[in-house]
Short mmCIF file of C-alpha atoms in Angstrom, two decimals:
data_model
loop_
_atom_site.label_atom_id
_atom_site.label_comp_id
_atom_site.label_asym_id
_atom_site.label_seq_id
_atom_site.Cartn_x
_atom_site.Cartn_y
_atom_site.Cartn_z
CA MET A 1101 58.82 115.12 25.63
CA SER A 1102 58.37 112.38 28.22
CA PRO A 1103 61.23 110.55 29.88
CA ARG A 1104 60.25 107.23 28.10
CA THR A 1105 60.35 108.90 24.61
CA ARG A 1106 63.78 110.35 25.26
CA GLU A 1107 64.87 106.97 26.41
CA LEU A 1108 63.61 105.36 23.24
CA GLY A 1109 65.36 108.00 21.03
CA PHE A 1110 68.63 107.41 22.86
CA LEU A 1111 68.38 103.71 22.59
CA ILE A 1112 68.74 104.16 18.74
CA PRO A 1113 72.59 105.05 18.81
CA GLY A 1114 73.32 101.93 20.94
CA ALA A 1115 71.37 99.88 18.59
CA LEU A 1116 73.17 101.16 15.50
CA LEU A 1117 76.59 100.69 17.35
CA GLY A 1118 75.87 97.12 17.91
CA VAL A 1119 74.67 96.35 14.40
CA ILE A 1120 77.56 98.23 12.66
CA GLY A 1121 80.05 96.55 15.00
CA VAL A 1122 78.88 93.12 14.50
CA ALA A 1123 78.77 93.59 10.71
CA SER A 1124 82.37 95.04 10.86
CA VAL A 1125 83.60 92.14 12.72
CA ALA A 1126 81.82 89.69 10.35
CA SER A 1127 83.19 91.35 7.24
CA ALA A 1128 86.82 91.40 8.85
CA LYS A 1129 86.65 87.66 9.35
CA SER A 1130 84.98 86.75 5.97
CA ASN A 1131 84.44 88.21 2.52
CA VAL A 1132 80.78 87.12 2.78
CA LEU A 1133 78.52 88.90 5.20
CA GLU A 1134 76.44 86.29 6.96
CA PRO A 1135 73.05 87.11 8.36
CA GLY A 1136 73.60 85.11 11.68
CA PRO A 1137 75.49 87.84 13.66
CA VAL A 1138 73.04 90.59 12.59
CA ALA A 1139 70.25 88.44 13.69
CA VAL A 1140 71.88 88.03 17.04
CA ALA A 1141 72.15 91.87 17.25
CA ALA A 1142 68.34 92.21 16.34
CA ALA A 1143 67.53 89.86 19.27
CA VAL A 1144 69.50 91.97 21.70
CA ILE A 1145 67.68 95.08 20.35
CA GLY A 1146 64.43 93.39 20.92
CA LEU A 1147 65.45 92.48 24.64
CA PHE A 1148 66.11 96.26 25.30
CA LEU A 1149 62.89 97.15 23.68
CA ALA A 1150 61.18 94.79 25.97
CA MET A 1151 62.85 96.37 29.01
CA HIS A 1152 61.80 99.80 27.67
CA CYS A 1153 58.15 98.77 27.37
CA ALA A 1154 58.26 97.49 30.94
CA LEU A 1155 59.50 100.86 32.20
CA ARG A 1156 57.04 102.67 29.89
CA TRP A 1157 54.20 100.57 31.72
CA ARG A 1158 55.24 100.69 35.27
CA MET A 1159 58.07 103.14 35.69
CA PRO A 1160 57.14 106.09 33.32
CA GLN A 1161 58.95 108.65 35.31
CA ALA A 1162 62.28 106.79 35.87
CA ASP A 1163 65.61 108.14 34.60
CA PRO A 1164 65.63 108.17 30.78
CA TYR A 1165 69.42 107.87 30.36
CA LEU A 1166 70.47 104.89 32.37
CA LEU A 1167 69.08 102.08 30.09
CA PRO A 1168 70.51 103.55 26.74
CA ILE A 1169 73.94 103.99 28.52
CA VAL A 1170 73.76 100.28 29.50
CA GLY A 1171 72.67 99.49 25.92
CA ALA A 1172 75.67 101.02 24.41
CA ILE A 1173 77.99 99.49 26.94
CA THR A 1174 76.49 95.91 26.36
CA ALA A 1175 76.67 96.38 22.56
CA ILE A 1176 80.45 97.21 22.75
CA GLY A 1177 80.96 94.19 24.95
CA LEU A 1178 79.06 91.83 22.77
CA VAL A 1179 80.85 93.07 19.61
CA THR A 1180 84.19 92.49 21.28
CA LEU A 1181 83.22 89.02 22.38
CA GLN A 1182 82.05 88.30 18.79
CA ARG A 1183 85.48 89.30 17.62
CA ILE A 1184 87.17 87.00 20.14
CA ASP A 1185 84.96 83.90 19.78
CA PRO A 1186 81.39 83.97 18.22
CA ALA A 1187 80.41 81.06 20.55
CA LEU A 1188 81.04 83.27 23.56
CA ALA A 1189 79.02 86.05 22.10
CA ARG A 1190 76.11 83.72 21.50
CA ASP A 1191 76.29 82.40 25.15
CA GLN A 1192 76.55 86.06 26.51
CA VAL A 1193 73.40 86.78 24.65
CA ILE A 1194 71.64 84.26 26.45
CA TRP A 1195 72.78 85.74 29.75
CA VAL A 1196 71.73 89.13 28.51
CA ALA A 1197 68.29 87.58 27.91
CA VAL A 1198 68.33 86.20 31.47
CA GLY A 1199 69.43 89.56 32.74
CA ALA A 1200 66.59 91.36 30.91
CA ILE A 1201 64.10 89.08 32.42
CA GLY A 1202 65.53 89.77 35.88
CA PHE A 1203 65.34 93.48 35.04
CA ILE A 1204 61.56 93.30 34.01
CA GLY A 1205 60.98 91.16 37.07
CA VAL A 1206 62.33 93.79 39.35
CA VAL A 1207 60.31 96.49 37.63
CA LEU A 1208 57.10 94.56 37.79
CA ILE A 1209 57.60 92.83 41.29
CA VAL A 1210 58.98 95.77 43.26
CA PRO A 1211 56.67 98.78 42.94
CA ASP A 1212 58.42 100.44 45.84
CA HIS A 1213 61.99 99.87 46.94
CA HIS A 1214 61.21 100.78 50.42
CA VAL A 1215 59.65 97.36 51.19
CA LEU A 1216 63.27 96.04 50.93
CA GLU A 1217 64.02 98.08 54.16
CA ARG A 1218 61.72 96.04 56.17
CA TYR A 1219 63.62 92.77 55.46
CA ARG A 1220 67.18 94.31 55.59
CA TYR A 1221 68.58 91.85 58.26
CA MET A 1222 67.12 88.89 56.40
CA ILE A 1223 68.58 90.24 53.09
CA GLY A 1224 71.98 90.73 54.74
CA LEU A 1225 72.02 87.32 56.19
CA THR A 1226 71.26 85.89 52.71
CA GLY A 1227 74.19 87.74 51.14
CA VAL A 1228 76.60 86.58 53.90
CA GLY A 1229 75.14 83.02 53.70
CA LEU A 1230 75.91 82.93 49.85
CA LEU A 1231 79.48 83.88 50.54
CA VAL A 1232 79.72 81.15 53.19
CA ILE A 1233 78.32 78.54 50.64
CA THR A 1234 81.00 79.71 48.14
CA MET A 1235 83.60 79.27 50.99
CA ILE A 1236 82.57 75.66 51.70
CA PHE A 1237 81.48 74.35 48.41
CA GLY A 1238 83.21 76.54 45.97
CA THR A 1239 85.30 75.25 43.12
CA GLU A 1240 88.92 76.63 42.84
CA ILE A 1241 89.75 78.06 39.50
CA ASN A 1242 93.02 79.92 38.83
CA GLY A 1243 93.79 79.95 42.43
CA ALA A 1244 90.48 81.60 43.58
CA ARG A 1245 87.34 79.80 45.10
CA LEU A 1246 84.62 82.05 43.61
CA TRP A 1247 82.44 79.48 41.63
CA ILE A 1248 79.77 76.93 42.47
CA GLU A 1249 79.29 74.07 39.91
CA ILE A 1250 75.75 73.60 38.89
CA GLY A 1251 76.14 70.76 36.41
CA GLY A 1252 76.82 70.46 32.79
CA GLY A 1253 80.27 72.30 33.22
CA GLN A 1254 78.26 75.42 34.16
CA THR A 1255 79.11 77.52 37.16
CA VAL A 1256 77.48 80.53 39.11
CA GLN A 1257 79.32 83.09 41.13
CA LEU A 1258 77.21 83.71 44.25
CA GLY A 1259 79.32 86.69 45.29
CA GLU A 1260 77.91 88.67 42.45
CA PHE A 1261 74.45 88.38 43.98
CA SER A 1262 75.90 88.92 47.48
CA LYS A 1263 77.02 92.50 46.62
CA VAL A 1264 73.61 93.70 45.83
CA LEU A 1265 72.13 92.08 48.91
CA ILE A 1266 74.70 93.46 51.16
CA VAL A 1267 74.19 97.00 49.77
CA ILE A 1268 70.41 96.74 50.52
CA PHE A 1269 71.42 95.69 54.18
CA LEU A 1270 74.00 98.48 54.59
CA ALA A 1271 71.38 101.12 53.30
CA GLY A 1272 68.78 100.01 55.94
CA PHE A 1273 71.42 99.65 58.74
CA LEU A 1274 73.24 102.98 58.18
CA ARG A 1275 69.94 104.77 57.86
CA ASP A 1276 68.91 103.43 61.29
CA LYS A 1277 72.43 104.46 62.73
CA ARG A 1278 72.72 108.03 61.01
CA GLU A 1279 71.87 109.92 64.23
CA LEU A 1280 74.63 108.10 66.02
CA LEU A 1281 76.97 108.71 63.16
CA ALA A 1282 76.19 112.44 63.26
CA VAL A 1283 77.03 112.84 66.98
CA PRO A 1284 80.49 114.06 68.02
CA THR A 1285 82.86 111.25 68.50
CA ARG A 1286 85.89 110.63 70.86
CA LYS A 1287 89.42 110.70 69.31
CA VAL A 1288 92.02 108.23 69.92
CA ILE A 1289 95.41 109.52 68.74
CA GLY A 1290 93.63 112.00 66.54
CA VAL A 1291 91.45 109.46 64.88
CA PRO A 1292 87.78 109.79 65.45
CA VAL A 1293 86.04 106.81 66.87
CA PRO A 1294 82.27 106.16 66.21
CA PRO A 1295 79.78 104.96 68.74
CA ALA A 1296 79.93 101.36 69.86
CA ALA A 1297 76.81 100.56 67.83
CA VAL A 1298 78.74 101.47 64.66
CA VAL A 1299 82.18 100.16 65.71
CA GLY A 1300 80.94 96.57 65.94
CA PRO A 1301 79.53 96.18 62.54
CA LEU A 1302 82.46 98.17 61.05
CA ALA A 1303 85.05 95.85 62.71
CA LEU A 1304 82.97 92.67 61.76
CA PHE A 1305 82.94 93.88 58.03
CA LEU A 1306 86.65 94.66 58.05
CA VAL A 1307 87.35 91.14 59.37
CA ALA A 1308 84.91 89.61 56.89
CA ALA A 1309 86.57 91.50 53.99
CA LEU A 1310 90.06 90.36 55.01
CA ALA A 1311 88.71 86.77 55.47
CA LEU A 1312 87.44 86.79 51.94
CA VAL A 1313 91.10 87.35 50.71
CA VAL A 1314 92.36 84.50 52.87
CA VAL A 1315 89.60 81.93 52.38
CA LEU A 1316 88.43 82.75 48.71
CA ASN A 1317 92.03 83.87 47.60
CA ASP A 1318 90.16 86.82 46.02
CA PHE A 1319 91.56 90.30 46.68
CA GLY A 1320 89.19 91.97 44.19
CA THR A 1321 85.96 90.85 45.92
CA ALA A 1322 87.36 92.02 49.28
CA LEU A 1323 88.37 95.37 48.04
CA LEU A 1324 85.06 95.78 46.25
CA PHE A 1325 82.93 95.01 49.40
CA PHE A 1326 84.97 97.19 51.58
CA GLY A 1327 85.02 100.10 49.09
CA ILE A 1328 81.23 99.86 48.99
CA PHE A 1329 81.07 100.09 52.74
CA LEU A 1330 83.44 102.97 52.96
CA ALA A 1331 81.38 104.89 50.34
CA MET A 1332 78.10 104.18 52.00
CA ILE A 1333 79.34 105.25 55.48
CA TYR A 1334 80.59 108.38 53.99
CA VAL A 1335 77.21 109.21 52.39
CA ALA A 1336 75.33 108.24 55.66
CA ALA A 1337 77.43 110.35 58.04
CA GLY A 1338 78.78 113.03 55.67
CA ARG A 1339 82.07 112.84 57.54
CA ALA A 1340 85.17 111.99 55.60
CA ALA A 1341 87.04 110.99 58.78
CA TYR A 1342 85.03 107.74 59.03
CA ALA A 1343 85.95 106.74 55.49
CA ILE A 1344 89.52 107.67 55.93
CA SER A 1345 89.81 105.73 59.19
CA GLY A 1346 88.22 102.71 57.60
CA PHE A 1347 90.52 103.00 54.62
CA VAL A 1348 93.64 103.21 56.98
CA LEU A 1349 92.45 100.34 58.79
CA PHE A 1350 91.92 98.31 55.59
CA ILE A 1351 95.39 99.19 54.30
CA ALA A 1352 96.88 98.06 57.46
CA GLY A 1353 95.03 94.68 57.30
CA SER A 1354 95.87 94.37 53.50
CA VAL A 1355 99.58 94.83 54.39
CA ALA A 1356 99.25 91.96 56.84
CA VAL A 1357 97.53 89.76 54.37
CA TRP A 1358 100.25 90.61 51.91
CA ALA A 1359 102.89 89.46 54.31
CA LEU A 1360 101.05 86.36 55.25
CA VAL A 1361 99.39 85.06 51.97
CA PRO A 1362 101.73 84.11 49.20
CA ARG A 1363 99.29 84.47 46.39
CA VAL A 1364 98.57 87.98 47.26
CA ALA A 1365 102.19 88.68 47.57
CA ASP A 1366 102.88 87.29 44.26
CA ARG A 1367 100.24 89.40 42.69
CA VAL A 1368 101.55 92.58 44.18
CA THR A 1369 105.07 91.80 43.02
CA ASN A 1370 103.82 91.15 39.50
CA TRP A 1371 102.10 94.47 39.62
CA LEU A 1372 105.24 96.44 40.71
CA ASP A 1373 107.52 94.74 38.25
CA PRO A 1374 105.69 92.40 35.53
CA PHE A 1375 108.74 92.36 33.14
CA SER A 1376 110.93 90.67 35.73
CA ASP A 1377 108.93 87.41 35.04
CA GLU A 1378 107.18 88.16 31.92
CA GLN A 1379 107.29 84.48 30.74
CA ASP A 1380 105.62 83.21 33.75
CA GLN A 1381 103.71 85.22 36.57
CA GLY A 1382 103.87 88.50 34.75
CA TYR A 1383 102.82 87.08 31.33
CA GLN A 1384 99.12 88.12 31.30
CA LEU A 1385 99.88 91.77 32.30
CA VAL A 1386 102.85 92.02 29.98
CA GLN A 1387 100.77 90.85 26.96
CA SER A 1388 98.02 93.14 27.87
CA LEU A 1389 100.39 96.18 27.94
CA TYR A 1390 101.81 95.17 24.61
CA ALA A 1391 98.28 94.75 23.03
CA LEU A 1392 97.22 98.23 24.43
CA ALA A 1393 100.45 99.89 23.04
CA ASP A 1394 99.76 98.16 19.56
CA GLY A 1395 96.34 99.72 19.57
CA GLY A 1396 97.79 103.27 19.55
CA THR A 1397 95.48 106.21 19.20
CA PHE A 1398 92.85 105.09 16.86
CA GLY A 1399 93.12 101.20 17.12
CA ARG A 1400 93.65 98.53 14.45
CA GLY A 1401 89.99 98.27 13.67
CA LEU A 1402 87.58 95.56 14.68
CA GLY A 1403 89.01 92.32 13.83
CA GLY A 1404 92.33 93.86 12.92
CA GLY A 1405 94.15 93.46 16.37
CA PHE A 1406 96.52 90.59 17.14
CA LEU A 1407 94.41 89.17 19.80
CA VAL A 1408 93.55 85.58 18.71
CA LEU A 1409 95.83 82.91 17.31
CA GLU A 1410 94.97 80.73 14.33
CA ASN A 1411 94.29 77.77 16.61
CA GLY A 1412 91.73 80.01 18.57
CA GLY A 1413 94.22 80.56 21.52
CA ARG A 1414 94.35 84.01 23.15
CA VAL A 1415 97.37 86.24 22.91
CA VAL A 1416 96.36 87.60 26.31
CA PRO A 1417 95.01 84.87 28.75
CA ALA A 1418 91.56 85.34 30.10
CA LEU A 1419 90.96 88.09 27.32
CA GLU A 1420 87.14 87.44 27.48
CA THR A 1421 86.85 88.09 31.23
CA ASP A 1422 89.53 89.89 33.17
CA PHE A 1423 91.20 91.49 30.03
CA LEU A 1424 88.26 92.42 27.79
CA PHE A 1425 89.31 96.14 28.14
CA THR A 1426 92.51 95.26 26.59
CA ALA A 1427 90.73 93.98 23.46
CA ILE A 1428 88.78 97.20 23.32
CA GLY A 1429 91.99 99.20 23.59
CA ALA A 1430 93.79 97.14 21.03
CA GLU A 1431 91.21 97.28 18.23
CA LEU A 1432 89.44 100.76 19.03
CA GLY A 1433 92.54 102.48 20.23
CA PHE A 1434 92.87 105.07 23.02
CA ILE A 1435 89.96 106.97 21.55
CA GLY A 1436 87.76 104.07 21.83
CA ALA A 1437 89.03 103.01 25.21
CA VAL A 1438 88.40 106.49 26.62
CA GLY A 1439 84.87 106.52 24.97
CA VAL A 1440 83.99 103.32 26.98
CA LEU A 1441 85.37 104.86 30.31
CA LEU A 1442 83.23 107.88 29.54
CA LEU A 1443 80.14 105.71 29.18
CA PHE A 1444 80.82 104.29 32.78
CA VAL A 1445 81.58 107.82 34.09
CA VAL A 1446 78.24 109.00 32.77
CA LEU A 1447 76.50 105.97 34.12
CA ALA A 1448 78.00 106.60 37.60
CA ALA A 1449 77.05 110.30 37.28
CA ARG A 1450 73.50 109.53 36.66
CA GLY A 1451 73.39 106.93 39.52
CA PHE A 1452 74.75 109.55 41.96
CA ALA A 1453 72.32 112.08 40.55
CA ILE A 1454 69.43 109.69 41.47
CA ALA A 1455 70.93 109.42 44.91
CA ALA A 1456 71.08 113.15 45.32
CA ARG A 1457 67.46 113.71 44.28
CA ALA A 1458 66.13 110.96 46.53
CA PRO A 1459 63.80 112.10 49.26
CA ASP A 1460 64.77 109.81 52.19
CA GLY A 1461 67.96 108.41 53.69
CA PHE A 1462 67.35 104.79 52.65
CA SER A 1463 66.80 105.70 49.01
CA LYS A 1464 69.99 107.88 48.99
CA LEU A 1465 72.10 105.27 50.57
CA LEU A 1466 70.73 102.51 48.30
CA ALA A 1467 71.22 104.47 45.04
CA ALA A 1468 74.65 105.64 46.19
CA GLY A 1469 75.66 102.08 47.14
CA LEU A 1470 74.30 100.47 43.91
CA THR A 1471 76.28 103.09 41.81
CA THR A 1472 79.39 102.49 43.77
CA VAL A 1473 79.25 98.74 43.00
CA VAL A 1474 79.29 99.47 39.14
CA GLY A 1475 81.72 102.34 39.31
CA LEU A 1476 84.22 100.73 41.59
CA GLN A 1477 84.12 97.41 39.57
CA ALA A 1478 84.87 99.27 36.37
CA LEU A 1479 87.62 101.35 38.13
CA LEU A 1480 89.23 98.28 39.52
CA ILE A 1481 89.33 96.16 36.35
CA VAL A 1482 90.49 98.94 34.05
CA GLY A 1483 93.06 100.07 36.72
CA GLY A 1484 94.51 96.52 36.83
CA VAL A 1485 94.59 96.27 33.02
CA VAL A 1486 96.60 99.39 32.69
CA ARG A 1487 98.82 98.57 35.73
CA LEU A 1488 97.25 101.46 37.90
CA VAL A 1489 96.40 98.84 40.71
CA PRO A 1490 97.17 95.23 41.09
CA LEU A 1491 94.95 92.87 39.12
CA THR A 1492 91.75 92.06 41.12
CA GLY A 1493 89.80 89.68 38.88
CA VAL A 1494 86.54 91.55 39.10
CA THR A 1495 84.51 91.72 35.93
CA LEU A 1496 83.91 94.78 33.77
CA PRO A 1497 80.16 95.31 34.25
CA PHE A 1498 77.85 94.42 31.23
CA MET A 1499 80.86 93.63 29.13
CA SER A 1500 82.92 90.70 30.46
CA TYR A 1501 81.84 87.29 29.64
CA GLY A 1502 79.99 85.83 32.59
CA GLY A 1503 76.32 85.04 33.42
CA SER A 1504 76.28 85.80 37.15
CA SER A 1505 77.79 89.28 36.58
CA VAL A 1506 75.46 90.33 33.68
CA VAL A 1507 72.17 89.05 35.43
CA THR A 1508 73.15 90.87 38.75
CA ASN A 1509 74.14 94.14 37.05
CA PHE A 1510 70.80 94.29 35.15
CA ALA A 1511 68.91 93.81 38.34
CA LEU A 1512 71.02 96.44 39.95
CA ILE A 1513 70.03 98.96 37.16
CA ALA A 1514 66.46 98.05 37.52
CA LEU A 1515 66.54 98.90 41.22
CA LEU A 1516 68.16 102.27 40.44
CA LEU A 1517 65.37 103.03 37.95
CA VAL A 1518 62.77 102.00 40.58
CA ILE A 1519 64.32 104.59 42.90
CA SER A 1520 64.31 107.33 40.21
CA HIS A 1521 60.76 106.76 39.39
CA ARG A 1522 59.64 106.76 43.10
CA THR A 1523 61.44 109.99 43.63
CA GLU A 1524 59.40 111.59 40.80
CA ARG A 1525 56.20 109.74 41.76
CA PRO A 1526 55.91 108.54 45.28
CA TYR A 1527 54.30 105.04 45.73
CA ARG A 1528 50.79 105.04 46.97
CA PRO A 1529 49.41 101.41 47.41
CA ARG A 1530 46.01 100.55 46.04
CA MET A 1531 43.24 101.20 48.55
CA ARG A 1532 39.58 100.00 48.81
CA ARG A 1533 36.89 102.60 47.78
CA ARG A 1534 35.78 102.94 51.34
CA ASP A 1535 39.33 103.66 52.36
CA ARG A 1536 39.72 106.35 49.65
CA ALA A 1537 36.70 108.09 50.59
CA ALA A 1538 37.85 108.23 54.17
CA GLU A 1539 41.23 109.57 53.09
CA ARG A 1540 39.60 112.32 50.93
CA SER A 1541 37.48 113.30 54.00
CA LEU A 1542 40.59 113.85 56.00
CA LEU A 1543 42.49 115.71 53.27
CA ASP A 1544 39.40 118.00 52.43
CA PRO A 1545 37.65 118.88 55.66
CA GLU A 1546 34.64 121.09 55.82
CA PRO A 1547 35.13 124.89 55.32
CA ILE A 1548 35.77 126.69 58.69
CA GLU A 1549 32.76 129.02 58.08
CA ALA A 1550 30.43 125.90 58.46
CA TYR A 1551 31.57 125.53 62.22
CA GLY A 1552 30.77 129.27 62.70
CA GLU A 1553 27.16 129.17 61.65
#
């Protein structure tokens, strides 16, 4: 069975999950089953079939499991948004359509991901430039400056695009420096010090990550970027000492920011004891914990949880974005929440498997970095919801409401599939007939006996 045929088969459970979920939510809200939600589900199924066809045409040897996993995660997210607010679900479907177009565009336009390595510095500067634009022209919402207004009340989060661009830059940069990373290093107070060519960018990245906390008031984005960097430098060097040293430096810088930036200090305080101020600063987290507890083991069922008031208000603020996992836990229970987490675990496992199978350093680093983006985001947002880590404000990939995140993550998955396909079938650019004949003459020389006659 070909990889694409397997992929098509595994897309069916995700499609059924979406259709049954939407029908369950509709039946819970009304005694009459309306065709509108089912039609929306059919449109999403059509989008995933279009992505499947693009892969079947251009990337037939790509990993057959990534797209079905993403389909199942997206289906659960859309069903949950449909339960919270049907208007949000319809808007999210539009963003899924834009993400599908971006996915197909990457598959068709990037036949070989190695071409990105040639432009790594330009790509890196573009990623940093998007963050600088956000710092200067960004609109502050809920204390964080992460959004750019584009008119009509719509906003775009340029930091979502920056994370993929910076991963591409780091993959190319660390591949160039892998020999320097592998050589023995001096130790200062028992801590290994990498060569100067690596120390400079490492220090610059540390300063930039901490600057994000101060300027953008966003601890989550800074933690995400620095976590990506630590993971990639570990993959490049194969030495845990580098990653541990960077983590220690980041913790020290974070403590300094916690002492100097009141908003970060308040967030840490609310994380340590949200019930001390449960009617004000700790309200979101406390309500989230109550909703998760109300879900129990098996949940209240789709549409049965106490999440939305009669006037349309949310019991848990930011339910459709930061706390979407809370809605899943409340209505699908502990079993459903664990199921969603397992989908992310399998997604990360497939991504790291692609990185392990890749034949060259750039491909390994790029696949590992892209996988870390998705996995670390899921870990941070779920950890914040269940009070494992402070709330960070990052989105749950493919599930939380928001266009920038959805579009970026679909392009990210497309890049992973390109790497997977090129691992199984290396790219060979088209050649003119005369060039192909010359190449064949080099590969198939005349028999040795001919020279002895």
